[in-house]
PDB file of C-alpha atoms and ligand atoms in Angstrom:
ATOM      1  CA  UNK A  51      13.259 -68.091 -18.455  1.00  0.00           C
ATOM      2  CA  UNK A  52      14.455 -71.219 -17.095  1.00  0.00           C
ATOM      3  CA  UNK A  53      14.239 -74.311 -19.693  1.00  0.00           C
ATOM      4  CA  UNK A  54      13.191 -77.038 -17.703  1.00  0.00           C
ATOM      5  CA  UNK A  55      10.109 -74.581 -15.828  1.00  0.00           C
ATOM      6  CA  UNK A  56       7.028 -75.451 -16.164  1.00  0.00           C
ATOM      7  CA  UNK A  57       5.728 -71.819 -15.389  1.00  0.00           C
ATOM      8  CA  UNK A  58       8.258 -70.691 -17.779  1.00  0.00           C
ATOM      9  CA  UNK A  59       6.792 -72.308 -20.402  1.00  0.00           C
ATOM     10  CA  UNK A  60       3.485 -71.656 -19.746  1.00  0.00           C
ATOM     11  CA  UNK A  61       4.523 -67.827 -19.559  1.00  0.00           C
ATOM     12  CA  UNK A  62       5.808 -68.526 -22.938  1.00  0.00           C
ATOM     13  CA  UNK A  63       2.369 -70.105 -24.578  1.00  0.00           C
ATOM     14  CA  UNK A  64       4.588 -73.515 -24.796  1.00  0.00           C
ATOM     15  CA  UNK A  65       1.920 -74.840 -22.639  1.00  0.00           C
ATOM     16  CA  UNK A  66      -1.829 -73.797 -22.463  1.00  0.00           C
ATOM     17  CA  UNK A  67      -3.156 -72.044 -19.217  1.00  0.00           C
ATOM     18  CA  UNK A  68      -6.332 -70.353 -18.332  1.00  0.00           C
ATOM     19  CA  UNK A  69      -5.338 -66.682 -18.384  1.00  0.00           C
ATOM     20  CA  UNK A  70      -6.571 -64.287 -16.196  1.00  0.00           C
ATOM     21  CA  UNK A  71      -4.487 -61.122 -16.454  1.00  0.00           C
ATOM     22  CA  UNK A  72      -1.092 -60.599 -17.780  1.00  0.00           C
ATOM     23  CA  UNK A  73       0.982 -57.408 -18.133  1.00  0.00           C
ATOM     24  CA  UNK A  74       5.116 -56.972 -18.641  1.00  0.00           C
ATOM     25  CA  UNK A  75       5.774 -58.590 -15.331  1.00  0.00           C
ATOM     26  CA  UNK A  76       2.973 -60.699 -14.174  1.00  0.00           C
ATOM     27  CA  UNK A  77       1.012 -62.931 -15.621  1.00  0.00           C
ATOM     28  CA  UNK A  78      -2.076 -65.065 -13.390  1.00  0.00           C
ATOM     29  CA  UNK A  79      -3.734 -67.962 -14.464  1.00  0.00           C
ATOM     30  CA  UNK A  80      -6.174 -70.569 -12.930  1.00  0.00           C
ATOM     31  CA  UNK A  81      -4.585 -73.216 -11.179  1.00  0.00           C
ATOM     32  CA  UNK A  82      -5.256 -76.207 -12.786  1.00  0.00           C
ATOM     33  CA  UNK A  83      -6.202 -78.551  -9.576  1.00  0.00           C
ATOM     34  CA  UNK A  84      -8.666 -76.212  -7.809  1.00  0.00           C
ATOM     35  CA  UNK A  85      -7.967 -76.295  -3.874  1.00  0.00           C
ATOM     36  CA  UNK A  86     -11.120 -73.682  -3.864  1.00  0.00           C
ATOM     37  CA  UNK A  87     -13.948 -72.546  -5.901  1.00  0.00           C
ATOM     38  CA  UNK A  88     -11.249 -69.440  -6.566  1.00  0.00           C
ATOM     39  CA  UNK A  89      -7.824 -70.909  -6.872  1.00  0.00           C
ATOM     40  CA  UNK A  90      -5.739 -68.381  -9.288  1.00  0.00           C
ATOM     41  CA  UNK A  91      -1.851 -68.468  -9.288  1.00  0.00           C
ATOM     42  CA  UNK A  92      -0.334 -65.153  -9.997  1.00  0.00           C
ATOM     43  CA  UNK A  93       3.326 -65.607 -11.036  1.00  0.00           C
ATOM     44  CA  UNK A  94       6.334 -63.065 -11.989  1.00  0.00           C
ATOM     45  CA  UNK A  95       7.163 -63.427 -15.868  1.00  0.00           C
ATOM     46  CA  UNK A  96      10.782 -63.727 -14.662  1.00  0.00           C
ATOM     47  CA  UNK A  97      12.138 -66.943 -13.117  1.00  0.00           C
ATOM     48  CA  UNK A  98      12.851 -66.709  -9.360  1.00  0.00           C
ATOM     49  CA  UNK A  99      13.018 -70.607  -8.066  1.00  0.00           C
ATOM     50  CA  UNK A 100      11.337 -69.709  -4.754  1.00  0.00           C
ATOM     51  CA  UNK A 101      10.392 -66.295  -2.612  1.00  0.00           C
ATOM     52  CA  UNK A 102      13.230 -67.287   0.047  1.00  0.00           C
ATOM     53  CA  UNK A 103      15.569 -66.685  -3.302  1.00  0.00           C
ATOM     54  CA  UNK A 104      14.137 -63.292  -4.054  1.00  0.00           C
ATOM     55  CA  UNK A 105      16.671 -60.229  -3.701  1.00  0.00           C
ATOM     56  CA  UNK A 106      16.752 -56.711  -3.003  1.00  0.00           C
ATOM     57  CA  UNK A 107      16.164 -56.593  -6.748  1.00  0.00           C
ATOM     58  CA  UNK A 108      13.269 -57.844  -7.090  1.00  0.00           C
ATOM     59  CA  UNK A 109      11.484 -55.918  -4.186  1.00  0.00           C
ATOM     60  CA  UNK A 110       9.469 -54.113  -6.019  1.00  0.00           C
ATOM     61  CA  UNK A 111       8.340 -56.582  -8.260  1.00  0.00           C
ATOM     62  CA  UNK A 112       7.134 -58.094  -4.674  1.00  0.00           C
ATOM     63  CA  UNK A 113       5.085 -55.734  -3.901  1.00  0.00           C
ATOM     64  CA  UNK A 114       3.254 -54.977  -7.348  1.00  0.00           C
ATOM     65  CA  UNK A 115       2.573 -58.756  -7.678  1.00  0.00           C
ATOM     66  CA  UNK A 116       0.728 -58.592  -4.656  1.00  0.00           C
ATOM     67  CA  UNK A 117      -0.876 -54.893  -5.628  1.00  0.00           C
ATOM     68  CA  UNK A 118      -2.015 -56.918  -9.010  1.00  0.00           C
ATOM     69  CA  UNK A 119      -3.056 -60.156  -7.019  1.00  0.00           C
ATOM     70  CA  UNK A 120      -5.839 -57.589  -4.725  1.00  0.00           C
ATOM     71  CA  UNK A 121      -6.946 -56.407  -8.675  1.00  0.00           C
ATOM     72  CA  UNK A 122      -7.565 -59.873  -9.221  1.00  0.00           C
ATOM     73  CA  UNK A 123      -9.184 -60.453  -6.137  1.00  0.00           C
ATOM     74  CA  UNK A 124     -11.412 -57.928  -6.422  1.00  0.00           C
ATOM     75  CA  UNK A 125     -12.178 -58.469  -9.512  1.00  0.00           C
ATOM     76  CA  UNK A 126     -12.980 -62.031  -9.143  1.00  0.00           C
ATOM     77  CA  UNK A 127     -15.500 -60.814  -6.344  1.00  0.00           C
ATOM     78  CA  UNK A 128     -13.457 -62.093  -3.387  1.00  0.00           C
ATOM     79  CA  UNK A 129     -13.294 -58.705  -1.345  1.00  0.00           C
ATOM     80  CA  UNK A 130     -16.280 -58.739   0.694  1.00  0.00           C
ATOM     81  CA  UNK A 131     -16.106 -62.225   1.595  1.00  0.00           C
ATOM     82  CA  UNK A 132     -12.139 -62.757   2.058  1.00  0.00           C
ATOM     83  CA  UNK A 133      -9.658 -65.012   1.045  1.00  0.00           C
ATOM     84  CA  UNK A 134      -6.671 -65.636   1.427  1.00  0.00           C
ATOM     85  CA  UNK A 135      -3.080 -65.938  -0.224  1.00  0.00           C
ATOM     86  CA  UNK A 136      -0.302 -68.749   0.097  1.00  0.00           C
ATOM     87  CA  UNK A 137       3.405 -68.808  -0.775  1.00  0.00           C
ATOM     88  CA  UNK A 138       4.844 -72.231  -0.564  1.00  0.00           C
ATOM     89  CA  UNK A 139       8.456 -72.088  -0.243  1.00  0.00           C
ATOM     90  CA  UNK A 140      10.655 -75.511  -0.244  1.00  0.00           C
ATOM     91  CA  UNK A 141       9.894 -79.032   0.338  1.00  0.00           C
ATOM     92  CA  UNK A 142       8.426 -78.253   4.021  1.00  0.00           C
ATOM     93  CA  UNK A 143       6.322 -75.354   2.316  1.00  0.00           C
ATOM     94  CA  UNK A 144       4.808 -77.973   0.581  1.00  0.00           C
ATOM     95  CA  UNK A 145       6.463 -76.146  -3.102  1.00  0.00           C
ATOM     96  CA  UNK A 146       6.300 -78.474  -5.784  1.00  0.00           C
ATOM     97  CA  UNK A 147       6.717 -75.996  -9.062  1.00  0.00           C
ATOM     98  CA  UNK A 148       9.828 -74.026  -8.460  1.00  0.00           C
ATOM     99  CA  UNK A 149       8.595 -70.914  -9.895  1.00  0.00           C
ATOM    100  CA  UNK A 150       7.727 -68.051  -7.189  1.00  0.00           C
ATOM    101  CA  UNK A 151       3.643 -68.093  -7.434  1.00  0.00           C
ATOM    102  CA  UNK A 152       1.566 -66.629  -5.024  1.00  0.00           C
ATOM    103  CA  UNK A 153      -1.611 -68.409  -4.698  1.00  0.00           C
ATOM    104  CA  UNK A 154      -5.078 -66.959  -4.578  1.00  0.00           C
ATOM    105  CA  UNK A 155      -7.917 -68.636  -2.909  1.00  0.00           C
ATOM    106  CA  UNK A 156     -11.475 -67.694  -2.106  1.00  0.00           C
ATOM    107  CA  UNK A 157     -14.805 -68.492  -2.778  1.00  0.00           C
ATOM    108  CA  UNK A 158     -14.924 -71.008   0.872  1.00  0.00           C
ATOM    109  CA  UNK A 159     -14.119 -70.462   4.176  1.00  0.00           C
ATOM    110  CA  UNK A 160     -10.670 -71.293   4.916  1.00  0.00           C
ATOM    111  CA  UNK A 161      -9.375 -73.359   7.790  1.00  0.00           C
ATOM    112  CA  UNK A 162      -5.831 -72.522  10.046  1.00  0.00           C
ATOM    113  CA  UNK A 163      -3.742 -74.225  10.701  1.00  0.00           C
ATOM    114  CA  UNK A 164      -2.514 -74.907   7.573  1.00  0.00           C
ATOM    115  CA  UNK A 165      -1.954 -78.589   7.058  1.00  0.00           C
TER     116      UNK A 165
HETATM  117  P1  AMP B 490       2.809 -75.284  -5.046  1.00  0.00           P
HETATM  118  O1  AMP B 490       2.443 -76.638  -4.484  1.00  0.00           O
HETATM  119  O2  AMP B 490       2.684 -74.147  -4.090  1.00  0.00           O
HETATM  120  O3  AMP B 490       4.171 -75.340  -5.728  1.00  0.00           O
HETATM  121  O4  AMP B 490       1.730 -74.964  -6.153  1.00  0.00           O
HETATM  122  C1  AMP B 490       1.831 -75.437  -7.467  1.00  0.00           C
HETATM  123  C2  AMP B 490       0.443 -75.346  -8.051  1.00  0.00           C
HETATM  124  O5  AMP B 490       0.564 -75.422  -9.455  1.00  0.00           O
HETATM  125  C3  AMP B 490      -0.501 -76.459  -7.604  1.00  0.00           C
HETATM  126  O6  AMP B 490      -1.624 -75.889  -6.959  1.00  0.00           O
HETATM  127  C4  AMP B 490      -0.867 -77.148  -8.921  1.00  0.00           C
HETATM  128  O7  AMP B 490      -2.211 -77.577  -8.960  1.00  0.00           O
HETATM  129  C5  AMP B 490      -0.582 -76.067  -9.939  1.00  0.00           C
HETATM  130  N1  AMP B 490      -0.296 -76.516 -11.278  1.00  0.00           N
HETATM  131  C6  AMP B 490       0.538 -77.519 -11.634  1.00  0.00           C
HETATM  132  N2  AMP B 490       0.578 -77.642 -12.978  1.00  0.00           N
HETATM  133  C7  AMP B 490      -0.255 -76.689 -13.470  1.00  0.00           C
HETATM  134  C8  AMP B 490      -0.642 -76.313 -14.795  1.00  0.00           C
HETATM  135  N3  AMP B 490      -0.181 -76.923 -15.885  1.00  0.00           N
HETATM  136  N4  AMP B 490      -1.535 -75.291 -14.930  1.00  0.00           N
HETATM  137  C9  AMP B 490      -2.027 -74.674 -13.835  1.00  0.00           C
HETATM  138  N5  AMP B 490      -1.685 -74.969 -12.574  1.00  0.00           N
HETATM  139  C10 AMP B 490      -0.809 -75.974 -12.392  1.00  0.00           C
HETATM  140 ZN1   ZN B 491      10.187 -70.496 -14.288  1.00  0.00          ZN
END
């Protein structure tokens, strides 16, 4: 928990979020300025600033987050179609909450290159 995060405190009810699945670890939520018709960030409970600061530690919370982000995907009917997921790391990244979140988006079709 880090004071000043606004993840943090959404993790910790302090400020209201549209839930979509939560469990010891992870908790998703919809993000709350839609970049798709499906735009869900799913977020470790613990405070890691940004994935380039993850360590060996947390390697398997890695990989479950993304094993619970294909529940969520699936469950949110995005399977067939596709989708796709975004980590934004750092001020290039484009990372404006520094909270690790990997982003879920479907429901369109997608464009690459990024912007
Ligand atoms: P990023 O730019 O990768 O750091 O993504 C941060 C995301 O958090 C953006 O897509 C924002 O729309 C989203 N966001 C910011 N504040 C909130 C909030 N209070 N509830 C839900 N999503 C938020
Ligand atoms: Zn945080």
């Amino acid at each position: 928990m880090s004071d000043d995060c606004l993840f943090c405190k959404i993790i910790a009810g302090d400020i209201p979020s549209n839930k979509v699945y939560s469990d010891d670890e992870v908790y998703a939520f919809h993000d709350i300025s839609p970049a798709a018709p499906v735009h869900i960030l799913v977020i470790p409970k613990n405070h890691i600033p940004a994935v380039i600061e993850a360590g060996s530690q947390d390697e398997g919370l890695l990989g479950r987050l993304i094993l619970r982000a294909n529940e969520i995907a699936k469950q949110q009917g995005l399977a067939d179609d596709g989708f796709r997921y975004v980590i934004n790391s750092g001020n290039y990244g484009g990372q404006t909450v520094s909270h690790l979140h990997l982003h879920i988006l479907g429901g369109r079709q997608m464009t690459w290159p990024p912007g």
